[in-house]
Amino acid sequence: MKEYCGLFGIYGHKDASMLTYLGLYALQHRGEESCGIVSSSGKRIYQHKAMGTVSDVFDASTLKRLRGHLSIGHVRYSTTGSSTLKNAQPFLINYKRGAIAIAHNGNLTNSLELKDKLEMDGSIIQTSMDSELILHLLVKAKARDIKESLVDILPQIKGAYSLLVLTNDMLIGVRDPYGFRPLCIGKLGNSYVLASETCALDLIGAEYVRDVEPGEIVSISKNGLESTKPFNVSSRAFCIFEFIYFSRPDSNIFTKNVYLTRKRLGEALALEHPVEADFIMPIPDSGTYAALGFSEKSNIPIEMGMIRNHYIGRTFIQPSQNRRDFNVRIKLNPIKDLLRGKRVIIIEDSIVRGTTSKIRVKALREAGAKEVHMRVSCPPLISPCYYGIDFPTSKELIAARHTTEEIRQFIGVDSLKYLSVERMLGAMLLPKESFCTACFTKNYPESVNKCLNKNSLEVGKNKCRNGKG
Ligand code: SF4
């Protein structure tokens, strides 16, 4: 599974594009396929975007060309097929009121309806990204300025959106009324910074000020930071999966620390599903923090029974064995002398298709492990995400179609237990009402057009539109 996007923006710094580059570098885990920066000198707009990681796409000379005191940047992941340069962000257009650039993290859930409406009104949609629709709506807005335009158009948009908007002389940050995706505000001297996660602030030495609140528009200009709250915010739906899997452990998101939360999930797992074993084995890096919590609560030591190869590029030499099997083995190698004859608990942060876990367990057994138990620091994933995480379809999610006992047999472990929804919510450092848990519970915070090929304007395989079919 992949996150779709990461955002970084800065206002009022002579090295705006360089700092944006560093901010994106810290947020690389949120999208590795394309990235871009748009900057403004107040008079002129500059942009550079390309396919590839931040260090592939930018170098000293490209950054030098991105002049100005104000810039926004975006890292993006996409599914195959829509992974093209024209879909890379930020999107930039020039229209009668000047230039405007936009960067989006999230996924709109009414994009087919919006696209139909815009096309009926004469808009020509250039990409397959729902983010482009926001730009078209902004261009068509009749309000006097960009802030008022946002207030006018945002009620038409449904779903998840953390947005950065850049004009010649203003940086704007927006979070949808549910607050699905994170967005925080920092300060670096007199400059304001907006970022998806606080790890980006840390890298450039900026101080965390606060989160952009759900349903809030913050605009930053020579007048400082101004806040508008045009929505009636009734409930929140912070993506709980940001804590479980996506965000960096050194980040604070939704005001709480990811590392500490993952440890608490591991503690809750140890209390809910104890099991006797010689040691606990995190799968690096994903299950490491929950494993620490499990170990502390259960008093069972941790051993690194599988070692990660940090130098994984592409190899053209492949043995004749199953390719997937080989790909897992090239990343993680079990330590036979440690595992032989031992009872082991593997801590996973989630199980998606179960195929990778199955191969790892096979490798542990071949290395001599006597018993292999698996504990998962979240509940079974039973439903896709429509709010900006690239989940497989329900068909591919193993827990959507199989019982825990069937999954246990498939993976080949001696026991398999998941953290319950109640314990997961109890381990959070925020009230349980704050979260979206739809991929575990099917309780979507708002109605979604499930026919959408998530995060794109392509209609899904079943060809349904407007929620029918
Ligand atoms: Fe996050 Fe799951 Fe909700 Fe998507 S459905 S926003 S992954 S909690």
GROMACS .gro file of N, CA and C in nm, residues 192-322:
model
  393
  192TYR      N    1   0.682   3.141   0.730
  192TYR     CA    2   0.584   3.038   0.763
  192TYR      C    3   0.605   2.916   0.675
  193VAL      N    4   0.580   2.799   0.734
  193VAL     CA    5   0.596   2.673   0.662
  193VAL      C    6   0.468   2.591   0.678
  194LEU      N    7   0.427   2.521   0.573
  194LEU     CA    8   0.316   2.426   0.581
  194LEU      C    9   0.369   2.291   0.535
  195ALA      N   10   0.335   2.184   0.608
  195ALA     CA   11   0.388   2.053   0.569
  195ALA      C   12   0.293   1.942   0.612
  196SER      N   13   0.299   1.830   0.536
  196SER     CA   14   0.216   1.715   0.569
  196SER      C   15   0.253   1.656   0.705
  197GLU      N   16   0.381   1.653   0.735
  197GLU     CA   17   0.425   1.592   0.861
  197GLU      C   18   0.533   1.678   0.925
  198THR      N   19   0.545   1.668   1.057
  198THR     CA   20   0.642   1.753   1.127
  198THR      C   21   0.788   1.713   1.099
  199CYS      N   22   0.811   1.590   1.047
  199CYS     CA   23   0.950   1.553   1.017
  199CYS      C   24   1.010   1.649   0.913
  200ALA      N   25   0.925   1.707   0.829
  200ALA     CA   26   0.975   1.804   0.729
  200ALA      C   27   1.015   1.935   0.797
  201LEU      N   28   0.944   1.973   0.902
  201LEU     CA   29   0.982   2.094   0.977
  201LEU      C   30   1.117   2.070   1.046
  202ASP      N   31   1.131   1.951   1.105
  202ASP     CA   32   1.254   1.920   1.180
  202ASP      C   33   1.377   1.932   1.091
  203LEU      N   34   1.365   1.881   0.970
  203LEU     CA   35   1.483   1.879   0.882
  203LEU      C   36   1.533   2.019   0.849
  204ILE      N   37   1.440   2.114   0.836
  204ILE     CA   38   1.487   2.250   0.801
  204ILE      C   39   1.503   2.338   0.925
  205GLY      N   40   1.484   2.280   1.043
  205GLY     CA   41   1.501   2.356   1.167
  205GLY      C   42   1.385   2.449   1.198
  206ALA      N   43   1.266   2.420   1.142
  206ALA     CA   44   1.148   2.503   1.171
  206ALA      C   45   1.079   2.453   1.297
  207GLU      N   46   1.010   2.544   1.363
  207GLU     CA   47   0.938   2.508   1.485
  207GLU      C   48   0.792   2.479   1.454
  208TYR      N   49   0.739   2.375   1.514
  208TYR     CA   50   0.598   2.344   1.495
  208TYR      C   51   0.513   2.450   1.567
  209VAL      N   52   0.415   2.505   1.498
  209VAL     CA   53   0.325   2.603   1.562
  209VAL      C   54   0.193   2.537   1.598
  210ARG      N   55   0.125   2.480   1.499
  210ARG     CA   56  -0.001   2.410   1.523
  210ARG      C   57  -0.043   2.340   1.394
  211ASP      N   58  -0.150   2.260   1.402
  211ASP     CA   59  -0.204   2.200   1.279
  211ASP      C   60  -0.296   2.301   1.210
  212VAL      N   61  -0.307   2.291   1.078
  212VAL     CA   62  -0.420   2.355   1.010
  212VAL      C   63  -0.541   2.275   1.055
  213GLU      N   64  -0.644   2.340   1.106
  213GLU     CA   65  -0.756   2.264   1.163
  213GLU      C   66  -0.846   2.210   1.053
  214PRO      N   67  -0.919   2.101   1.081
  214PRO     CA   68  -1.016   2.053   0.982
  214PRO      C   69  -1.111   2.166   0.943
  215GLY      N   70  -1.131   2.185   0.815
  215GLY     CA   71  -1.222   2.289   0.768
  215GLY      C   72  -1.164   2.429   0.773
  216GLU      N   73  -1.034   2.441   0.794
  216GLU     CA   74  -0.973   2.575   0.805
  216GLU      C   75  -0.896   2.612   0.677
  217ILE      N   76  -0.902   2.739   0.643
  217ILE     CA   77  -0.818   2.793   0.534
  217ILE      C   78  -0.720   2.890   0.600
  218VAL      N   79  -0.589   2.865   0.584
  218VAL     CA   80  -0.492   2.964   0.634
  218VAL      C   81  -0.425   3.029   0.514
  219SER      N   82  -0.422   3.160   0.515
  219SER     CA   83  -0.355   3.230   0.405
  219SER      C   84  -0.239   3.310   0.461
  220ILE      N   85  -0.126   3.298   0.394
  220ILE     CA   86  -0.003   3.361   0.443
  220ILE      C   87   0.046   3.457   0.335
  221SER      N   88   0.064   3.583   0.376
  221SER     CA   89   0.107   3.686   0.282
  221SER      C   90   0.187   3.789   0.359
  222LYS      N   91   0.212   3.904   0.299
  222LYS     CA   92   0.288   4.008   0.370
  222LYS      C   93   0.213   4.055   0.495
  223ASN      N   94   0.083   4.025   0.504
  223ASN     CA   95   0.006   4.061   0.623
  223ASN      C   96   0.018   3.958   0.735
  224GLY      N   97   0.098   3.853   0.714
  224GLY     CA   98   0.111   3.747   0.814
  224GLY      C   99   0.013   3.634   0.786
  225LEU      N  100  -0.023   3.559   0.890
  225LEU     CA  101  -0.111   3.444   0.871
  225LEU      C  102  -0.253   3.481   0.911
  226GLU      N  103  -0.346   3.455   0.819
  226GLU     CA  104  -0.488   3.480   0.849
  226GLU      C  105  -0.564   3.350   0.835
  227SER      N  106  -0.664   3.335   0.923
  227SER     CA  107  -0.739   3.209   0.925
  227SER      C  108  -0.886   3.233   0.894
  228THR      N  109  -0.943   3.144   0.813
  228THR     CA  110  -1.087   3.149   0.784
  228THR      C  111  -1.143   3.010   0.809
  229LYS      N  112  -1.259   3.003   0.871
  229LYS     CA  113  -1.323   2.873   0.895
  229LYS      C  114  -1.464   2.877   0.839
  230PRO      N  115  -1.477   2.849   0.709
  230PRO     CA  116  -1.607   2.869   0.645
  230PRO      C  117  -1.705   2.753   0.664
  231PHE      N  118  -1.659   2.641   0.723
  231PHE     CA  119  -1.746   2.524   0.730
  231PHE      C  120  -1.804   2.506   0.870
  232ASN      N  121  -1.918   2.438   0.873
  232ASN     CA  122  -1.967   2.386   1.000
  232ASN      C  123  -1.902   2.249   1.018
  233VAL      N  124  -1.804   2.241   1.105
  233VAL     CA  125  -1.734   2.113   1.123
  233VAL      C  126  -1.808   2.035   1.232
  234SER      N  127  -1.871   1.924   1.192
  234SER     CA  128  -1.949   1.849   1.292
  234SER      C  129  -1.871   1.730   1.348
  235SER      N  130  -1.798   1.660   1.262
  235SER     CA  131  -1.720   1.548   1.316
  235SER      C  132  -1.587   1.538   1.242
  236ARG      N  133  -1.493   1.468   1.305
  236ARG     CA  134  -1.360   1.454   1.248
  236ARG      C  135  -1.339   1.312   1.198
  237ALA      N  136  -1.248   1.295   1.106
  237ALA     CA  137  -1.220   1.161   1.052
  237ALA      C  138  -1.072   1.154   1.014
  238PHE      N  139  -0.986   1.171   1.117
  238PHE     CA  140  -0.842   1.160   1.090
  238PHE      C  141  -0.812   1.016   1.047
  239CYS      N  142  -0.732   1.001   0.945
  239CYS     CA  143  -0.700   0.866   0.895
  239CYS      C  144  -0.614   0.792   0.998
  240ILE      N  145  -0.671   0.688   1.057
  240ILE     CA  146  -0.598   0.616   1.163
  240ILE      C  147  -0.480   0.539   1.104
  241PHE      N  148  -0.486   0.511   0.974
  241PHE     CA  149  -0.379   0.437   0.909
  241PHE      C  150  -0.251   0.520   0.896
  242GLU      N  151  -0.265   0.651   0.905
  242GLU     CA  152  -0.145   0.736   0.907
  242GLU      C  153  -0.061   0.699   1.029
  243PHE      N  154  -0.126   0.671   1.142
  243PHE     CA  155  -0.052   0.632   1.262
  243PHE      C  156   0.002   0.490   1.252
  244ILE      N  157  -0.079   0.400   1.197
  244ILE     CA  158  -0.042   0.258   1.195
  244ILE      C  159   0.073   0.232   1.100
  245TYR      N  160   0.074   0.299   0.986
  245TYR     CA  161   0.163   0.255   0.879
  245TYR      C  162   0.234   0.367   0.804
  246PHE      N  163   0.160   0.473   0.765
  246PHE     CA  164   0.214   0.561   0.663
  246PHE      C  165   0.312   0.667   0.710
  247SER      N  166   0.274   0.738   0.814
  247SER     CA  167   0.356   0.853   0.851
  247SER      C  168   0.488   0.808   0.912
  248ARG      N  169   0.585   0.896   0.907
  248ARG     CA  170   0.715   0.862   0.964
  248ARG      C  171   0.705   0.860   1.116
  249PRO      N  172   0.771   0.765   1.183
  249PRO     CA  173   0.759   0.753   1.328
  249PRO      C  174   0.809   0.876   1.403
  250ASP      N  175   0.900   0.951   1.342
  250ASP     CA  176   0.951   1.071   1.409
  250ASP      C  177   0.859   1.191   1.389
  251SER      N  178   0.749   1.172   1.318
  251SER     CA  179   0.655   1.284   1.296
  251SER      C  180   0.548   1.290   1.403
  252ASN      N  181   0.496   1.410   1.424
  252ASN     CA  182   0.369   1.426   1.494
  252ASN      C  183   0.266   1.455   1.385
  253ILE      N  184   0.156   1.381   1.389
  253ILE     CA  185   0.046   1.412   1.297
  253ILE      C  186  -0.080   1.424   1.380
  254PHE      N  187  -0.171   1.506   1.337
  254PHE     CA  188  -0.295   1.530   1.413
  254PHE      C  189  -0.259   1.564   1.559
  255THR      N  190  -0.146   1.626   1.579
  255THR     CA  191  -0.090   1.674   1.706
  255THR      C  192  -0.024   1.563   1.791
  256LYS      N  193  -0.026   1.439   1.749
  256LYS     CA  194   0.029   1.332   1.833
  256LYS      C  195   0.145   1.260   1.765
  257ASN      N  196   0.234   1.204   1.847
  257ASN     CA  197   0.354   1.141   1.792
  257ASN      C  198   0.327   1.000   1.739
  258VAL      N  199   0.382   0.971   1.623
  258VAL     CA  200   0.356   0.843   1.556
  258VAL      C  201   0.429   0.728   1.627
  259TYR      N  202   0.554   0.750   1.662
  259TYR     CA  203   0.634   0.646   1.730
  259TYR      C  204   0.565   0.600   1.858
  260LEU      N  205   0.527   0.697   1.942
  260LEU     CA  206   0.466   0.661   2.070
  260LEU      C  207   0.333   0.589   2.049
  261THR      N  208   0.259   0.632   1.947
  261THR     CA  209   0.131   0.567   1.920
  261THR      C  210   0.153   0.423   1.875
  262ARG      N  211   0.250   0.400   1.789
  262ARG     CA  212   0.277   0.262   1.743
  262ARG      C  213   0.320   0.173   1.859
  263LYS      N  214   0.398   0.230   1.951
  263LYS     CA  215   0.437   0.151   2.069
  263LYS      C  216   0.315   0.113   2.152
  264ARG      N  217   0.224   0.209   2.166
  264ARG     CA  218   0.101   0.181   2.244
  264ARG      C  219   0.016   0.074   2.177
  265LEU      N  220   0.016   0.074   2.042
  265LEU     CA  221  -0.058  -0.030   1.970
  265LEU      C  222   0.003  -0.168   2.003
  266GLY      N  223   0.136  -0.174   2.011
  266GLY     CA  224   0.204  -0.299   2.045
  266GLY      C  225   0.173  -0.343   2.188
  267GLU      N  226   0.166  -0.246   2.279
  267GLU     CA  227   0.132  -0.279   2.419
  267GLU      C  228  -0.009  -0.336   2.426
  268ALA      N  229  -0.101  -0.270   2.355
  268ALA     CA  230  -0.240  -0.317   2.356
  268ALA      C  231  -0.250  -0.458   2.297
  269LEU      N  232  -0.170  -0.484   2.196
  269LEU     CA  233  -0.169  -0.616   2.131
  269LEU      C  234  -0.119  -0.724   2.228
  270ALA      N  235  -0.016  -0.690   2.304
  270ALA     CA  236   0.038  -0.787   2.402
  270ALA      C  237  -0.066  -0.819   2.509
  271LEU      N  238  -0.142  -0.717   2.550
  271LEU     CA  239  -0.245  -0.740   2.653
  271LEU      C  240  -0.361  -0.821   2.596
  272GLU      N  241  -0.396  -0.793   2.472
  272GLU     CA  242  -0.514  -0.860   2.414
  272GLU      C  243  -0.483  -1.003   2.368
  273HIS      N  244  -0.364  -1.025   2.316
  273HIS     CA  245  -0.333  -1.157   2.258
  273HIS      C  246  -0.197  -1.207   2.303
  274PRO      N  247  -0.183  -1.240   2.433
  274PRO     CA  248  -0.052  -1.289   2.479
  274PRO      C  249  -0.021  -1.428   2.422
  275VAL      N  250   0.107  -1.458   2.412
  275VAL     CA  251   0.148  -1.591   2.367
  275VAL      C  252   0.291  -1.615   2.418
  276GLU      N  253   0.320  -1.737   2.454
  276GLU     CA  254   0.455  -1.767   2.504
  276GLU      C  255   0.551  -1.787   2.388
  277ALA      N  256   0.671  -1.733   2.404
  277ALA     CA  257   0.770  -1.747   2.296
  277ALA      C  258   0.909  -1.717   2.351
  278ASP      N  259   1.012  -1.753   2.274
  278ASP     CA  260   1.149  -1.724   2.316
  278ASP      C  261   1.186  -1.579   2.285
  279PHE      N  262   1.139  -1.531   2.174
  279PHE     CA  263   1.162  -1.388   2.144
  279PHE      C  264   1.061  -1.334   2.044
  280ILE      N  265   1.058  -1.201   2.041
  280ILE     CA  266   0.973  -1.127   1.947
  280ILE      C  267   1.061  -1.081   1.832
  281MET      N  268   1.004  -1.085   1.714
  281MET     CA  269   1.083  -1.048   1.597
  281MET      C  270   1.007  -0.946   1.513
  282PRO      N  271   1.048  -0.820   1.518
  282PRO     CA  272   0.980  -0.725   1.429
  282PRO      C  273   1.025  -0.748   1.285
  283ILE      N  274   0.936  -0.721   1.192
  283ILE     CA  275   0.979  -0.720   1.052
  283ILE      C  276   1.025  -0.579   1.023
  284PRO      N  277   1.152  -0.558   0.998
  284PRO     CA  278   1.199  -0.420   0.979
  284PRO      C  279   1.144  -0.360   0.850
  285ASP      N  280   1.108  -0.230   0.846
  285ASP     CA  281   1.102  -0.144   0.963
  285ASP      C  282   0.959  -0.136   1.016
  286SER      N  283   0.867  -0.191   0.938
  286SER     CA  284   0.727  -0.157   0.962
  286SER      C  285   0.676  -0.197   1.100
  287GLY      N  286   0.712  -0.317   1.148
  287GLY     CA  287   0.654  -0.361   1.275
  287GLY      C  288   0.740  -0.327   1.396
  288THR      N  289   0.849  -0.257   1.376
  288THR     CA  290   0.948  -0.240   1.483
  288THR      C  291   0.891  -0.172   1.608
  289TYR      N  292   0.814  -0.067   1.587
  289TYR     CA  293   0.772   0.015   1.703
  289TYR      C  294   0.663  -0.055   1.782
  290ALA      N  295   0.573  -0.124   1.713
  290ALA     CA  296   0.471  -0.203   1.784
  290ALA      C  297   0.540  -0.318   1.856
  291ALA      N  298   0.645  -0.375   1.797
  291ALA     CA  299   0.718  -0.485   1.862
  291ALA      C  300   0.782  -0.438   1.992
  292LEU      N  301   0.832  -0.315   1.993
  292LEU     CA  302   0.891  -0.262   2.118
  292LEU      C  303   0.785  -0.256   2.228
  293GLY      N  304   0.667  -0.210   2.192
  293GLY     CA  305   0.557  -0.202   2.290
  293GLY      C  306   0.515  -0.341   2.335
  294PHE      N  307   0.507  -0.435   2.242
  294PHE     CA  308   0.468  -0.574   2.275
  294PHE      C  309   0.570  -0.633   2.372
  295SER      N  310   0.698  -0.609   2.344
  295SER     CA  311   0.805  -0.664   2.427
  295SER      C  312   0.800  -0.606   2.569
  296GLU      N  313   0.780  -0.476   2.578
  296GLU     CA  314   0.776  -0.413   2.710
  296GLU      C  315   0.661  -0.468   2.794
  297LYS      N  316   0.546  -0.487   2.733
  297LYS     CA  317   0.429  -0.533   2.808
  297LYS      C  318   0.438  -0.682   2.842
  298SER      N  319   0.500  -0.761   2.753
  298SER     CA  320   0.499  -0.907   2.772
  298SER      C  321   0.626  -0.958   2.839
  299ASN      N  322   0.725  -0.870   2.853
  299ASN     CA  323   0.856  -0.911   2.906
  299ASN      C  324   0.924  -1.021   2.823
  300ILE      N  325   0.892  -1.025   2.697
  300ILE     CA  326   0.961  -1.117   2.606
  300ILE      C  327   1.063  -1.035   2.527
  301PRO      N  328   1.189  -1.083   2.522
  301PRO     CA  329   1.292  -1.001   2.454
  301PRO      C  330   1.269  -0.990   2.303
  302ILE      N  331   1.336  -0.891   2.247
  302ILE     CA  332   1.331  -0.871   2.101
  302ILE      C  333   1.463  -0.920   2.040
  303GLU      N  334   1.453  -0.988   1.930
  303GLU     CA  335   1.572  -1.024   1.851
  303GLU      C  336   1.545  -0.988   1.706
  304MET      N  337   1.646  -0.942   1.639
  304MET     CA  338   1.629  -0.911   1.497
  304MET      C  339   1.660  -1.037   1.417
  305GLY      N  340   1.561  -1.121   1.402
  305GLY     CA  341   1.582  -1.252   1.338
  305GLY      C  342   1.595  -1.245   1.187
  306MET      N  343   1.559  -1.131   1.128
  306MET     CA  344   1.576  -1.114   0.984
  306MET      C  345   1.648  -0.983   0.959
  307ILE      N  346   1.744  -0.984   0.872
  307ILE     CA  347   1.824  -0.864   0.848
  307ILE      C  348   1.792  -0.809   0.710
  308ARG      N  349   1.772  -0.678   0.711
  308ARG     CA  350   1.736  -0.610   0.586
  308ARG      C  351   1.862  -0.577   0.506
  309ASN      N  352   1.855  -0.602   0.378
  309ASN     CA  353   1.960  -0.557   0.286
  309ASN      C  354   1.926  -0.413   0.245
  310HIS      N  355   2.011  -0.319   0.284
  310HIS     CA  356   1.980  -0.178   0.257
  310HIS      C  357   2.017  -0.134   0.116
  311TYR      N  358   2.078  -0.222   0.039
  311TYR     CA  359   2.127  -0.181  -0.092
  311TYR      C  360   2.049  -0.250  -0.202
  312ILE      N  361   1.920  -0.222  -0.202
  312ILE     CA  362   1.837  -0.291  -0.301
  312ILE      C  363   1.814  -0.202  -0.421
  313GLY      N  364   1.873  -0.238  -0.531
  313GLY     CA  365   1.844  -0.170  -0.656
  313GLY      C  366   1.768  -0.269  -0.742
  314ARG      N  367   1.783  -0.258  -0.870
  314ARG     CA  368   1.722  -0.358  -0.956
  314ARG      C  369   1.827  -0.458  -1.001
  315THR      N  370   1.796  -0.582  -0.990
  315THR     CA  371   1.891  -0.680  -1.038
  315THR      C  372   1.832  -0.750  -1.159
  316PHE      N  373   1.915  -0.771  -1.259
  316PHE     CA  374   1.868  -0.841  -1.378
  316PHE      C  375   1.894  -0.990  -1.366
  317ILE      N  376   1.971  -1.025  -1.262
  317ILE     CA  377   1.999  -1.167  -1.244
  317ILE      C  378   1.899  -1.221  -1.144
  318GLN      N  379   1.817  -1.311  -1.185
  318GLN     CA  380   1.718  -1.369  -1.095
  318GLN      C  381   1.731  -1.520  -1.102
  319PRO      N  382   1.726  -1.587  -0.988
  319PRO     CA  383   1.729  -1.733  -0.994
  319PRO      C  384   1.598  -1.785  -1.053
  320SER      N  385   1.593  -1.912  -1.080
  320SER     CA  386   1.474  -1.965  -1.148
  320SER      C  387   1.355  -1.977  -1.053
  321GLN      N  388   1.378  -1.968  -0.922
  321GLN     CA  389   1.266  -1.982  -0.829
  321GLN      C  390   1.165  -1.868  -0.848
  322ASN      N  391   1.049  -1.887  -0.789
  322ASN     CA  392   0.942  -1.788  -0.794
  322ASN      C  393   0.996  -1.646  -0.771
   0.00000   0.00000   0.00000
